[in-house]
Structure formats: structure tokens, C-alpha cells
Amino acid sequence: MESMPKPSMESDDKLHIVMLPWLAFGHMIPFLELSKLIAQKGHTVSFVSTPRNIDRLPKMPPNLAPLINLVTLQLPQVEKLPKNAESTTDLPYDKVKYLKMAYDQLQQPMTQLLADMAPDWVIYDFAPYWLGPVAAKLGISRVCFSIFIAASLCFAGPIPVLKGEDDRTTPEDFTVTPKWIPFKSNIACFRLFEVKRIFDDVASVDEENIPGTYRFGAGIEACDVLAVRSSYEFEPEWLKLLQQIHQKPIIPIGLLPTTAYDSSDNGEAWTEIKEWLDKQSKRSVVYVAFGSEAKPNQAELTEIALGLELSEFPFFWVLRNRRGVADTEVIELPNGFEERTKERGVVCTSWAPQLKILSHDSVGGFLSHAGLSSVVEAIQFKKPLILLSSLADTGLIARLLEERRMAYLIPREEQDGSFTRGSVADSLRLVIVEDEGRIYREKVKEMSGLLVDDAVQDKYVNNFLDYLKKHKQ
């Protein structure tokens, strides 16, 4: 374990904050973005993760590096967890529970780290349900930080429900609005195929699996403040309801649009991609990416590929065909697809600079899994969204965006979530070029200034830090 002594503060209003995200890049990156925004205000952050994850994080801008300490804790080995698997991106979905088991064994070294550092605050994710009581005993103030939107947290319910007192026991129970949501909304329930994919982590308990809902419940119960990656401009009614449900301070911290990193290490990859994008017409390219965790099954992959082919749009597809070496279900593109589309499409199976791609003028639409970070990046660069939701709360996010007319959802079959190549092609045409889809192109531009503007984000971070300064123990 690498630990750092508590930094000396020039004045009492400078904070030292420890960050502990879950071992998923969809969690680590928002935690890192928040760390950067906090450091920009002159506070010190100790960002804790495992060695391999720390090595894979984007490089810090030189002006912030002295204020963000990257602290490593060695991940314990547990049976059934593949070697060198330190994040969810290294694992098929059914093995993530073993990563959680290893993560839980970080309790003792994390306790020692907090005791040595004695920070003003610790900001933790949903997964370390054990951290709140540990920090409380050490006299450290506690923030539970949700990278999930307020609507998702409202749907999950109050603490007793999260911790197991839930009368929802079948997948079908999660397809209706829960009793604690007092207004009608199509966001307030899962579609059947969505909940089937995550039901084991929502409702089942065994010796190998402490559900994510229980973890969240314990984390919220033990915190002083619940911070949410959201804003009043994005979901005001849900933030208000979340306050009523939990009866404790709820602080939105903005949508955390991705800010600049030191990108000197990926210049060559970007040069090649940019050359290809530069050759395409303005707003003609479909950018396709499903994040670090979502992986379509073989049937879905086939329909996405053939839908792209049918649409006749140029496309740039970042394809993850397996989740780590332990993933035995390798998905494959249809026979002949790459040969038939080589003149107008690129399939990239390695890392690609998503921010830079989305910022390019030739990109006319983003086919995505509705992960919040990807959604925020699309809004940043005013790219209309075509969505195929996947795991976790992406279905709820997708319907919130649909309700706001900021995204179009590809039609899917209710039971199994299947869709056709024709619906993929039709959805792309609608959003990118057709008059009927103009609303999606215009709405994302309109909302960009409200949701991801630097001044708006700064307001939320200042409000959050003012609270932390006033209420530290």
C-alpha cells in the first residue's frame, strides 16, 4: 500500500478529501472529474484505487497533478477472480461479483489509510458499504457520491427497501411505478428485458453476492451527505423527490462533463482517426460505442452491424468483442460485413479517443448504450443520440432523455429486448437526416448550454465545496 501523509494546508478553508470509487471506469472517471474540479479550487484530493486501474487512468494536467495524489491499494486475490482483473472491464458480467468480493477485502487497508491521512472528508461510491461506519469511528465526515441520476435513485427506493425490505421479488415487479413515487412518469419503472439482465444484482442474495442495492442502502445510511451526478436543469422533480425519500442533504454536483487530460500518449492513434473523419461529409458519420462495460450479445451485434450497413451512413464503430481474457463468449461481426463496408466504415477494436471523435464536425449522430458519461459527452458536443440501453440504470436514463426529446430509442421487443436491422437503420436516418427527427438534433444543442456549460458546472462544484467547508467535523 502506498499512503501519503495529510497534506499541510495553507489555510483552514482548504480541504483534504479522499476519494474511493468502485472498480469500473464508468465510476472512476466521474470520480476523477470531480477530483479535478475540486483540485482546481486549491483543495487536495487523494484518489484511491488499485495499481492497474491507476496506471490506466488518463494523465493529469500538469497544473493539477500536485494536488491529486493517486494512491494504490493492492487488490486481494480471491478464488474465481481471474488474475490481473482489477476492473469490470476486465471481466464478463457473471464474474463481477468476485471483483466485489476482492474489493470488500480492502476494508482493513482502507481503514488504515484513513487513520493515517485523517482527511476532512471521504467521498465513496455505492460498493464500499462498509466505509461509512469506519470513517464515522475515525471522526471523518462522509459523502456518498452517486454516479447514477436522481431518477434512478428514486426508483431504487428508501434505505429499508434498498437493504432488503422490498416486496418487489420478481422481474415483473420492477416494471411498475413503486408506491413511493407520487407522480406518473415513464421513467419510473424498468422495461422487462432491462430488469431481467440485472435482476441478480437487484434482488438476489447468496454468499457470493451482496446486492448493489444493499450496498447503496448502507452507504447512504452512513453518509452525512448524498451527492448526485445531476443538476436541477436536468431532473428537478427527481432531485426534490430524492430529498423527500432520504430526509438528508442531497447535493447535485452537475453532470461532470469530461475536461481536458494530457493526451500526448495517444497522438498517433488520433492522427489516423482524424484523417479518416476529415474525408467524410459534415454531420454524416454515425459514431458507435457502447462504453467500457456494455457488450451486445451475438444476435444484437449482428443486427447492429447489418443495420449500419442498411443505413448507408459512414460509421466509426468502437467495438468491444469480449470483456477480458476470462470472457469466453467472443462476439463476431457477420461474415463479409467489414469487406462490404470498408469504403465507408471503420471498426476499431482497440482504445479510441471518444471526446475527440465526438468533437469532429463529420459526426452526425451517436449510437450509444445510454451510459451517463457517454450521454454527457454527446451533449457536450451537441451530437444527437440514438440509444440501445444495456445494463444498470441505462434504460431509465434513456427514457429520461426520450421524455426530454434529447434522444431517440431504437424500438425493441418487450420480453427479450430484441430489435431488427431495419429498426436500427430507420432510427439512424430519422435522427441524423429526416425532418421528423429535427427535434432531436435541435434539442441536444439547446440543452447543451444548460447542462454542460462551464459556468453551470462551476456553480454546482462551488456549492458542494461550500457545504463541505461549513460542515466538516
CSV table of C-alpha atoms in Angstrom, one decimal:
chain,number,residue,atom,x,y,z
A,1,MET,CA,0.0,0.0,0.0
A,2,GLU,CA,1.2,3.5,-0.9
A,3,SER,CA,0.0,6.1,1.5
A,4,MET,CA,0.6,9.8,1.8
A,5,PRO,CA,0.7,11.9,5.0
A,6,LYS,CA,-2.0,14.5,5.3
A,7,PRO,CA,-1.0,17.5,3.2
A,8,SER,CA,-0.2,20.7,5.0
A,9,MET,CA,-2.9,23.3,4.4
A,10,GLU,CA,-2.1,27.0,3.8
A,11,SER,CA,-5.4,27.9,5.5
A,12,ASP,CA,-8.2,26.3,7.4
A,13,ASP,CA,-10.6,26.5,4.4
A,14,LYS,CA,-8.5,24.2,2.2
A,15,LEU,CA,-9.8,20.7,2.4
A,16,HIS,CA,-8.2,17.3,2.1
A,17,ILE,CA,-10.6,14.8,0.5
A,18,VAL,CA,-10.2,11.1,0.0
A,19,MET,CA,-12.0,9.5,-3.0
A,20,LEU,CA,-12.9,5.8,-3.2
A,21,PRO,CA,-14.7,4.8,-6.4
A,22,TRP,CA,-15.9,1.4,-7.4
A,23,LEU,CA,-13.6,-0.5,-9.8
A,24,ALA,CA,-15.4,0.4,-13.0
A,25,PHE,CA,-14.3,3.1,-15.4
A,26,GLY,CA,-17.8,4.4,-15.6
A,27,HIS,CA,-17.4,5.2,-11.9
A,28,MET,CA,-13.7,6.0,-11.7
A,29,ILE,CA,-13.8,8.6,-14.5
A,30,PRO,CA,-16.6,10.7,-12.9
A,31,PHE,CA,-14.8,10.5,-9.5
A,32,LEU,CA,-11.7,11.7,-11.3
A,33,GLU,CA,-13.5,14.5,-13.0
A,34,LEU,CA,-14.9,15.6,-9.6
A,35,SER,CA,-11.4,15.3,-8.2
A,36,LYS,CA,-10.1,17.6,-10.9
A,37,LEU,CA,-12.8,20.2,-10.3
A,38,ILE,CA,-12.1,20.1,-6.5
A,39,ALA,CA,-8.3,20.5,-7.1
A,40,GLN,CA,-8.9,23.5,-9.4
A,41,LYS,CA,-10.2,25.2,-6.3
A,42,GLY,CA,-7.0,24.6,-4.4
A,43,HIS,CA,-8.1,21.6,-2.3
A,44,THR,CA,-6.1,18.4,-2.1
A,45,VAL,CA,-7.5,15.0,-3.2
A,46,SER,CA,-6.2,11.6,-2.5
A,47,PHE,CA,-7.7,9.3,-5.2
A,48,VAL,CA,-7.6,5.6,-4.2
A,49,SER,CA,-7.7,2.6,-6.5
A,50,THR,CA,-5.8,-0.5,-7.4
A,51,PRO,CA,-2.4,-0.3,-9.2
A,52,ARG,CA,-3.6,-1.5,-12.7
A,53,ASN,CA,-6.5,1.0,-12.6
A,54,ILE,CA,-4.3,3.9,-11.5
A,55,ASP,CA,-2.0,3.1,-14.4
A,56,ARG,CA,-4.9,3.1,-16.9
A,57,LEU,CA,-6.4,6.4,-15.8
A,58,PRO,CA,-5.9,9.4,-18.1
A,59,LYS,CA,-2.9,11.5,-17.2
A,60,MET,CA,-3.5,14.6,-15.1
A,61,PRO,CA,-3.0,18.1,-16.4
A,62,PRO,CA,0.4,19.3,-15.0
A,63,ASN,CA,-1.2,22.2,-13.1
A,64,LEU,CA,-3.5,19.8,-11.1
A,65,ALA,CA,-1.1,16.9,-10.7
A,66,PRO,CA,0.5,18.3,-7.4
A,67,LEU,CA,-3.0,18.5,-5.8
A,68,ILE,CA,-4.3,15.0,-6.8
A,69,ASN,CA,-2.4,12.2,-5.1
A,70,LEU,CA,-3.0,8.8,-6.8
A,71,VAL,CA,-2.9,6.2,-4.0
A,72,THR,CA,-2.7,2.5,-4.7
A,73,LEU,CA,-4.1,-0.4,-2.7
A,74,GLN,CA,-3.3,-3.9,-3.8
A,75,LEU,CA,-6.4,-5.8,-4.7
A,76,PRO,CA,-6.5,-9.2,-2.8
A,77,GLN,CA,-6.7,-12.3,-4.8
A,78,VAL,CA,-10.0,-14.3,-4.4
A,79,GLU,CA,-10.9,-17.6,-5.8
A,80,LYS,CA,-12.7,-17.4,-9.2
A,81,LEU,CA,-11.4,-13.9,-9.9
A,82,PRO,CA,-9.1,-14.1,-12.9
A,83,LYS,CA,-5.6,-12.9,-12.4
A,84,ASN,CA,-4.9,-9.2,-13.2
A,85,ALA,CA,-8.7,-8.5,-13.3
A,86,GLU,CA,-9.0,-5.2,-11.4
A,87,SER,CA,-12.0,-3.6,-13.1
A,88,THR,CA,-15.3,-4.6,-14.5
A,89,THR,CA,-13.9,-4.0,-18.0
A,90,ASP,CA,-11.6,-7.0,-17.4
A,91,LEU,CA,-14.4,-9.4,-16.7
A,92,PRO,CA,-17.6,-11.0,-18.1
A,93,TYR,CA,-20.7,-9.8,-16.3
A,94,ASP,CA,-21.2,-13.0,-14.3
A,95,LYS,CA,-17.7,-12.7,-12.7
A,96,VAL,CA,-18.1,-9.1,-11.5
A,97,LYS,CA,-19.4,-10.5,-8.1
A,98,TYR,CA,-15.9,-11.9,-7.5
A,99,LEU,CA,-14.4,-8.5,-8.1
A,100,LYS,CA,-16.8,-7.1,-5.4
A,101,MET,CA,-15.6,-9.9,-3.0
A,102,ALA,CA,-12.0,-8.8,-3.5
A,103,TYR,CA,-12.9,-5.2,-3.2
A,104,ASP,CA,-14.6,-5.8,0.2
A,105,GLN,CA,-11.2,-7.1,1.4
A,106,LEU,CA,-9.9,-3.6,1.0
A,107,GLN,CA,-11.7,-2.6,4.2
A,108,GLN,CA,-8.7,-3.1,6.5
A,109,PRO,CA,-6.1,-1.3,4.4
A,110,MET,CA,-8.6,1.4,3.6
A,111,THR,CA,-9.3,1.9,7.4
A,112,GLN,CA,-5.5,2.2,8.0
A,113,LEU,CA,-5.2,4.7,5.1
A,114,LEU,CA,-7.9,6.9,6.5
A,115,ALA,CA,-6.4,6.7,10.0
A,116,ASP,CA,-3.0,7.7,8.7
A,117,MET,CA,-4.3,10.5,6.5
A,118,ALA,CA,-7.0,11.9,8.7
A,119,PRO,CA,-8.7,13.7,5.8
A,120,ASP,CA,-11.5,16.3,6.3
A,121,TRP,CA,-13.9,14.2,4.1
A,122,VAL,CA,-14.1,10.9,2.4
A,123,ILE,CA,-16.2,10.6,-0.7
A,124,TYR,CA,-17.2,7.0,-1.5
A,125,ASP,CA,-19.1,5.0,-4.1
A,126,PHE,CA,-22.0,2.6,-3.7
A,127,ALA,CA,-19.8,-0.5,-3.5
A,128,PRO,CA,-17.8,0.1,-0.2
A,129,TYR,CA,-20.9,-0.3,2.0
A,130,TRP,CA,-18.5,-0.8,5.0
A,131,LEU,CA,-16.7,2.5,4.6
A,132,GLY,CA,-19.3,4.9,6.2
A,133,PRO,CA,-19.2,3.3,9.7
A,134,VAL,CA,-15.4,3.0,9.5
A,135,ALA,CA,-15.0,6.7,8.7
A,136,ALA,CA,-17.5,7.7,11.3
A,137,LYS,CA,-15.5,5.9,14.0
A,138,LEU,CA,-12.4,7.8,12.9
A,139,GLY,CA,-14.3,11.2,13.1
A,140,ILE,CA,-14.2,11.7,9.3
A,141,SER,CA,-17.1,13.4,7.5
A,142,ARG,CA,-18.7,11.3,4.8
A,143,VAL,CA,-20.2,11.8,1.3
A,144,CYS,CA,-21.8,9.0,-0.6
A,145,PHE,CA,-21.4,10.0,-4.2
A,146,SER,CA,-23.9,8.5,-6.7
A,147,ILE,CA,-22.8,8.4,-10.4
A,148,PHE,CA,-26.4,7.3,-11.0
A,149,ILE,CA,-29.0,10.0,-11.7
A,150,ALA,CA,-31.6,11.1,-9.1
A,151,ALA,CA,-34.5,9.4,-11.1
A,152,SER,CA,-32.6,6.0,-10.8
A,153,LEU,CA,-32.1,6.5,-7.0
A,154,CYS,CA,-35.7,7.4,-6.5
A,155,PHE,CA,-36.8,4.2,-8.4
A,156,ALA,CA,-34.4,2.2,-6.2
A,157,GLY,CA,-36.3,3.4,-3.1
A,158,PRO,CA,-35.7,4.4,0.6
A,159,ILE,CA,-33.0,2.8,2.7
A,160,PRO,CA,-35.1,0.0,4.2
A,161,VAL,CA,-36.1,-1.1,0.7
A,162,LEU,CA,-32.5,-0.9,-0.6
A,163,LYS,CA,-31.4,-3.0,2.3
A,164,GLY,CA,-33.8,-5.8,1.6
A,165,GLU,CA,-37.3,-4.8,2.9
A,166,ASP,CA,-38.6,-4.8,-0.6
A,167,ASP,CA,-41.8,-6.5,-1.7
A,168,ARG,CA,-40.6,-6.5,-5.3
A,169,THR,CA,-39.5,-10.1,-5.7
A,170,THR,CA,-39.9,-10.8,-9.4
A,171,PRO,CA,-38.6,-9.0,-12.5
A,172,GLU,CA,-42.2,-8.1,-13.3
A,173,ASP,CA,-42.5,-6.2,-10.0
A,174,PHE,CA,-39.8,-3.7,-11.3
A,175,THR,CA,-41.9,-2.9,-14.4
A,176,VAL,CA,-44.4,-0.8,-12.5
A,177,THR,CA,-44.0,2.5,-10.7
A,178,PRO,CA,-43.2,2.0,-7.0
A,179,LYS,CA,-45.5,3.3,-4.3
A,180,TRP,CA,-43.1,6.0,-3.1
A,181,ILE,CA,-43.1,7.8,-6.5
A,182,PRO,CA,-46.2,10.0,-6.3
A,183,PHE,CA,-46.4,11.2,-9.9
A,184,LYS,CA,-46.8,9.4,-13.3
A,185,SER,CA,-43.7,9.0,-15.4
A,186,ASN,CA,-42.5,6.5,-18.0
A,187,ILE,CA,-39.0,6.8,-16.3
A,188,ALA,CA,-40.2,5.4,-13.0
A,189,CYS,CA,-40.0,1.7,-14.0
A,190,PHE,CA,-37.9,-0.7,-15.9
A,191,ARG,CA,-38.9,-2.5,-19.1
A,192,LEU,CA,-39.0,-6.2,-18.6
A,193,PHE,CA,-35.9,-7.1,-20.7
A,194,GLU,CA,-33.9,-4.4,-18.8
A,195,VAL,CA,-34.6,-5.7,-15.3
A,196,LYS,CA,-34.1,-9.4,-16.4
A,197,ARG,CA,-30.5,-8.5,-17.3
A,198,ILE,CA,-29.7,-7.1,-13.8
A,199,PHE,CA,-32.1,-8.9,-11.6
A,200,ASP,CA,-29.5,-11.0,-9.8
A,201,ASP,CA,-27.8,-7.8,-8.6
A,202,VAL,CA,-31.1,-6.1,-7.7
A,203,ALA,CA,-32.9,-8.8,-5.7
A,204,SER,CA,-30.9,-11.9,-5.0
A,205,VAL,CA,-28.6,-12.6,-2.1
A,206,ASP,CA,-26.1,-15.5,-1.7
A,207,GLU,CA,-22.8,-16.0,0.0
A,208,GLU,CA,-21.0,-14.7,-3.2
A,209,ASN,CA,-23.2,-11.7,-3.8
A,210,ILE,CA,-24.1,-8.7,-1.6
A,211,PRO,CA,-26.5,-6.9,-3.9
A,212,GLY,CA,-25.7,-3.5,-5.3
A,213,THR,CA,-28.9,-2.2,-3.8
A,214,TYR,CA,-27.9,-3.3,-0.3
A,215,ARG,CA,-24.5,-1.7,-0.7
A,216,PHE,CA,-26.1,1.6,-1.8
A,217,GLY,CA,-28.6,1.5,1.1
A,218,ALA,CA,-25.8,1.0,3.7
A,219,GLY,CA,-23.7,3.7,2.0
A,220,ILE,CA,-26.5,6.3,2.1
A,221,GLU,CA,-27.5,5.4,5.6
A,222,ALA,CA,-23.9,6.0,6.9
A,223,CYS,CA,-23.2,9.2,5.0
A,224,ASP,CA,-23.6,12.8,6.1
A,225,VAL,CA,-24.4,14.0,2.5
A,226,LEU,CA,-25.7,12.3,-0.6
A,227,ALA,CA,-24.0,13.9,-3.7
A,228,VAL,CA,-25.6,13.1,-7.1
A,229,ARG,CA,-24.2,13.4,-10.6
A,230,SER,CA,-27.1,15.5,-11.7
A,231,SER,CA,-28.5,19.1,-11.9
A,232,TYR,CA,-31.7,21.0,-11.3
A,233,GLU,CA,-31.7,21.8,-15.0
A,234,PHE,CA,-31.7,18.1,-15.9
A,235,GLU,CA,-34.1,16.5,-13.5
A,236,PRO,CA,-35.6,19.0,-10.9
A,237,GLU,CA,-38.6,16.9,-9.9
A,238,TRP,CA,-36.4,13.8,-9.2
A,239,LEU,CA,-33.9,15.7,-7.0
A,240,LYS,CA,-36.8,17.1,-5.0
A,241,LEU,CA,-38.3,13.6,-4.5
A,242,LEU,CA,-34.9,12.2,-3.6
A,243,GLN,CA,-34.7,14.7,-0.7
A,244,GLN,CA,-38.2,13.6,0.5
A,245,ILE,CA,-37.2,9.9,0.3
A,246,HIS,CA,-34.0,10.1,2.2
A,247,GLN,CA,-34.5,13.1,4.5
A,248,LYS,CA,-30.9,14.1,4.4
A,249,PRO,CA,-28.8,16.7,2.5
A,250,ILE,CA,-28.9,15.9,-1.3
A,251,ILE,CA,-26.4,17.9,-3.3
A,252,PRO,CA,-26.3,17.8,-7.1
A,253,ILE,CA,-22.8,18.3,-8.3
A,254,GLY,CA,-23.6,18.8,-12.0
A,255,LEU,CA,-23.2,16.4,-14.9
A,256,LEU,CA,-19.4,16.5,-14.8
A,257,PRO,CA,-18.6,16.9,-18.5
A,258,THR,CA,-15.2,15.5,-19.3
A,259,THR,CA,-12.4,18.0,-19.2
A,260,ALA,CA,-9.0,18.1,-20.9
A,261,TYR,CA,-6.4,15.5,-20.0
A,262,ASP,CA,-2.8,15.2,-21.0
A,263,SER,CA,-3.3,13.4,-24.3
A,264,SER,CA,0.3,13.3,-25.6
A,265,ASP,CA,0.3,9.5,-25.3
A,266,ASN,CA,-2.5,8.9,-27.9
A,267,GLY,CA,-1.5,11.4,-30.6
A,268,GLU,CA,-0.7,8.8,-33.2
A,269,ALA,CA,-4.0,6.9,-32.9
A,270,TRP,CA,-5.9,10.2,-33.1
A,271,THR,CA,-4.0,11.4,-36.2
A,272,GLU,CA,-5.1,8.3,-38.1
A,273,ILE,CA,-8.7,8.6,-37.0
A,274,LYS,CA,-8.8,12.3,-37.7
A,275,GLU,CA,-7.6,11.7,-41.3
A,276,TRP,CA,-10.5,9.4,-41.9
A,277,LEU,CA,-13.0,11.7,-40.3
A,278,ASP,CA,-11.7,14.7,-42.3
A,279,LYS,CA,-12.6,12.9,-45.5
A,280,GLN,CA,-16.3,12.5,-44.5
A,281,SER,CA,-19.1,15.0,-45.1
A,282,LYS,CA,-20.3,17.2,-42.3
A,283,ARG,CA,-22.7,15.6,-39.9
A,284,SER,CA,-22.8,12.3,-41.9
A,285,VAL,CA,-20.9,9.9,-39.7
A,286,VAL,CA,-22.5,7.6,-37.1
A,287,TYR,CA,-20.3,7.1,-34.1
A,288,VAL,CA,-21.0,3.8,-32.4
A,289,ALA,CA,-19.7,2.9,-29.0
A,290,PHE,CA,-21.2,1.1,-26.0
A,291,GLY,CA,-18.9,2.0,-23.2
A,292,SER,CA,-16.4,0.0,-21.2
A,293,GLU,CA,-18.9,-2.5,-19.8
A,294,ALA,CA,-21.8,-2.9,-22.1
A,295,LYS,CA,-21.3,-5.7,-24.6
A,296,PRO,CA,-24.0,-6.7,-27.1
A,297,ASN,CA,-24.8,-10.4,-27.4
A,298,GLN,CA,-24.2,-12.1,-30.8
A,299,ALA,CA,-27.7,-11.6,-32.1
A,300,GLU,CA,-27.7,-7.9,-31.1
A,301,LEU,CA,-24.2,-7.4,-32.7
A,302,THR,CA,-25.4,-8.9,-35.9
A,303,GLU,CA,-28.5,-6.6,-36.1
A,304,ILE,CA,-26.4,-3.5,-35.2
A,305,ALA,CA,-23.9,-4.3,-38.0
A,306,LEU,CA,-26.5,-5.1,-40.6
A,307,GLY,CA,-28.5,-2.0,-39.6
A,308,LEU,CA,-25.4,0.2,-40.1
A,309,GLU,CA,-24.9,-1.4,-43.5
A,310,LEU,CA,-28.5,-0.9,-44.4
A,311,SER,CA,-28.5,2.8,-43.3
A,312,GLU,CA,-25.7,3.6,-45.9
A,313,PHE,CA,-24.2,6.1,-43.5
A,314,PRO,CA,-20.4,6.2,-43.0
A,315,PHE,CA,-19.7,4.9,-39.5
A,316,PHE,CA,-16.9,4.7,-36.9
A,317,TRP,CA,-17.5,1.8,-34.5
A,318,VAL,CA,-15.6,1.2,-31.3
A,319,LEU,CA,-16.3,-2.5,-30.8
A,320,ARG,CA,-15.6,-4.5,-27.6
A,321,ASN,CA,-16.0,-8.1,-28.7
A,322,ARG,CA,-15.0,-9.5,-25.3
A,323,ARG,CA,-14.8,-8.4,-21.6
A,324,GLY,CA,-11.3,-9.5,-20.5
A,325,VAL,CA,-9.5,-12.8,-21.1
A,326,ALA,CA,-12.0,-14.7,-18.9
A,327,ASP,CA,-14.8,-13.9,-21.3
A,328,THR,CA,-15.4,-17.0,-23.4
A,329,GLU,CA,-18.4,-15.5,-25.3
A,330,VAL,CA,-16.5,-13.7,-28.0
A,331,ILE,CA,-18.9,-12.0,-30.4
A,332,GLU,CA,-18.1,-11.7,-34.1
A,333,LEU,CA,-19.2,-9.4,-36.9
A,334,PRO,CA,-21.4,-11.0,-39.7
A,335,ASN,CA,-19.5,-12.7,-42.5
A,336,GLY,CA,-18.3,-10.3,-45.1
A,337,PHE,CA,-19.5,-7.2,-43.2
A,338,GLU,CA,-16.1,-5.5,-43.0
A,339,GLU,CA,-15.3,-6.2,-46.6
A,340,ARG,CA,-18.7,-4.9,-47.8
A,341,THR,CA,-18.4,-1.7,-45.7
A,342,LYS,CA,-14.7,-1.0,-45.9
A,343,GLU,CA,-15.2,2.0,-48.2
A,344,ARG,CA,-17.4,3.9,-45.7
A,345,GLY,CA,-16.9,2.3,-42.3
A,346,VAL,CA,-14.2,1.7,-39.6
A,347,VAL,CA,-14.4,-1.0,-36.9
A,348,CYS,CA,-11.9,-0.2,-34.1
A,349,THR,CA,-11.3,-3.0,-31.6
A,350,SER,CA,-8.8,-1.0,-29.5
A,351,TRP,CA,-9.0,2.2,-27.5
A,352,ALA,CA,-10.3,5.3,-29.3
A,353,PRO,CA,-10.4,8.9,-28.1
A,354,GLN,CA,-14.1,9.3,-27.8
A,355,LEU,CA,-14.1,13.0,-26.8
A,356,LYS,CA,-12.1,14.0,-29.9
A,357,ILE,CA,-14.2,11.9,-32.2
A,358,LEU,CA,-17.4,13.4,-30.9
A,359,SER,CA,-16.0,16.9,-31.3
A,360,HIS,CA,-15.4,16.3,-35.0
A,361,ASP,CA,-17.7,18.1,-37.4
A,362,SER,CA,-18.3,15.0,-39.6
A,363,VAL,CA,-20.1,13.1,-36.7
A,364,GLY,CA,-23.8,13.5,-37.1
A,365,GLY,CA,-25.1,11.1,-34.5
A,366,PHE,CA,-24.0,8.8,-31.6
A,367,LEU,CA,-25.4,5.3,-31.3
A,368,SER,CA,-24.8,4.5,-27.7
A,369,HIS,CA,-25.8,2.3,-24.7
A,370,ALA,CA,-27.1,5.4,-22.7
A,371,GLY,CA,-24.3,5.3,-20.1
A,372,LEU,CA,-24.4,8.7,-18.4
A,373,SER,CA,-20.8,9.6,-19.2
A,374,SER,CA,-21.3,8.9,-22.9
A,375,VAL,CA,-24.6,10.8,-22.8
A,376,VAL,CA,-22.9,13.8,-21.2
A,377,GLU,CA,-20.1,13.8,-23.8
A,378,ALA,CA,-22.7,13.7,-26.6
A,379,ILE,CA,-24.5,16.7,-25.1
A,380,GLN,CA,-21.2,18.5,-24.7
A,381,PHE,CA,-20.6,18.3,-28.4
A,382,LYS,CA,-24.2,18.7,-29.4
A,383,LYS,CA,-24.5,15.3,-31.1
A,384,PRO,CA,-28.0,13.7,-31.3
A,385,LEU,CA,-28.3,10.4,-29.6
A,386,ILE,CA,-29.7,7.1,-30.8
A,387,LEU,CA,-29.9,4.7,-27.9
A,388,LEU,CA,-29.8,0.9,-27.2
A,389,SER,CA,-29.8,0.7,-23.4
A,390,SER,CA,-27.9,-2.0,-21.7
A,391,LEU,CA,-27.0,-2.7,-18.1
A,392,ALA,CA,-27.7,-0.9,-14.7
A,393,ASP,CA,-29.8,2.2,-15.0
A,394,THR,CA,-29.2,2.9,-18.7
A,395,GLY,CA,-32.9,2.2,-19.5
A,396,LEU,CA,-34.0,4.8,-17.0
A,397,ILE,CA,-31.5,7.3,-18.4
A,398,ALA,CA,-32.6,6.6,-21.9
A,399,ARG,CA,-36.3,7.2,-21.1
A,400,LEU,CA,-35.5,10.4,-19.2
A,401,LEU,CA,-33.7,11.6,-22.4
A,402,GLU,CA,-36.6,10.4,-24.6
A,403,GLU,CA,-39.0,12.3,-22.4
A,404,ARG,CA,-36.9,15.5,-22.8
A,405,ARG,CA,-36.7,14.8,-26.6
A,406,MET,CA,-32.9,14.7,-26.4
A,407,ALA,CA,-32.6,11.1,-27.7
A,408,TYR,CA,-34.4,8.5,-29.8
A,409,LEU,CA,-34.7,4.9,-28.5
A,410,ILE,CA,-34.5,2.1,-31.1
A,411,PRO,CA,-37.7,0.1,-30.9
A,412,ARG,CA,-37.3,-3.2,-29.0
A,413,GLU,CA,-39.3,-6.3,-28.1
A,414,GLU,CA,-40.5,-6.0,-24.5
A,415,GLN,CA,-39.7,-9.6,-23.3
A,416,ASP,CA,-36.1,-10.0,-24.5
A,417,GLY,CA,-35.1,-6.6,-25.8
A,418,SER,CA,-34.5,-7.8,-29.4
A,419,PHE,CA,-34.6,-5.4,-32.3
A,420,THR,CA,-34.1,-5.6,-36.1
A,421,ARG,CA,-31.6,-4.3,-38.5
A,422,GLY,CA,-34.4,-2.4,-40.2
A,423,SER,CA,-35.2,-0.5,-36.9
A,424,VAL,CA,-31.5,0.3,-36.5
A,425,ALA,CA,-31.3,1.8,-40.0
A,426,ASP,CA,-34.6,3.6,-39.7
A,427,SER,CA,-33.7,5.1,-36.3
A,428,LEU,CA,-30.4,6.4,-37.6
A,429,ARG,CA,-32.0,8.0,-40.7
A,430,LEU,CA,-34.7,9.6,-38.5
A,431,VAL,CA,-32.3,11.3,-36.1
A,432,ILE,CA,-29.5,12.2,-38.4
A,433,VAL,CA,-31.2,13.5,-41.6
A,434,GLU,CA,-35.0,13.3,-41.6
A,435,ASP,CA,-37.3,16.3,-40.9
A,436,GLU,CA,-39.3,14.2,-38.4
A,437,GLY,CA,-36.1,13.8,-36.3
A,438,ARG,CA,-35.1,17.5,-36.4
A,439,ILE,CA,-36.4,17.9,-32.8
A,440,TYR,CA,-33.6,15.6,-31.5
A,441,ARG,CA,-30.9,17.5,-33.4
A,442,GLU,CA,-32.2,20.8,-32.1
A,443,LYS,CA,-32.9,19.8,-28.5
A,444,VAL,CA,-29.5,18.5,-27.8
A,445,LYS,CA,-28.0,21.8,-29.0
A,446,GLU,CA,-30.4,23.7,-26.9
A,447,MET,CA,-29.8,21.7,-23.7
A,448,SER,CA,-26.0,21.7,-24.1
A,449,GLY,CA,-25.7,25.3,-22.8
A,450,LEU,CA,-28.0,24.5,-19.9
A,451,LEU,CA,-26.5,21.2,-18.8
A,452,VAL,CA,-22.7,21.1,-19.6
A,453,ASP,CA,-21.8,24.8,-19.7
A,454,ASP,CA,-18.6,25.5,-17.7
A,455,ALA,CA,-20.3,28.2,-15.6
A,456,VAL,CA,-23.2,25.9,-14.7
A,457,GLN,CA,-20.8,23.2,-13.7
A,458,ASP,CA,-18.7,25.6,-11.7
A,459,LYS,CA,-21.8,26.8,-9.8
A,460,TYR,CA,-22.5,23.2,-8.6
A,461,VAL,CA,-18.9,22.5,-7.5
A,462,ASN,CA,-18.7,25.8,-5.6
A,463,ASN,CA,-22.0,25.0,-3.8
A,464,PHE,CA,-20.8,21.5,-3.0
A,465,LEU,CA,-17.4,22.7,-1.6
A,466,ASP,CA,-19.1,25.5,0.4
A,467,TYR,CA,-21.1,22.8,2.1
A,468,LEU,CA,-18.1,20.6,2.8
A,469,LYS,CA,-16.1,23.6,4.3
A,470,LYS,CA,-19.0,24.5,6.6
A,471,HIS,CA,-19.8,21.0,7.8
A,472,LYS,CA,-16.6,19.2,8.2
A,473,GLN,CA,-16.1,17.6,11.6
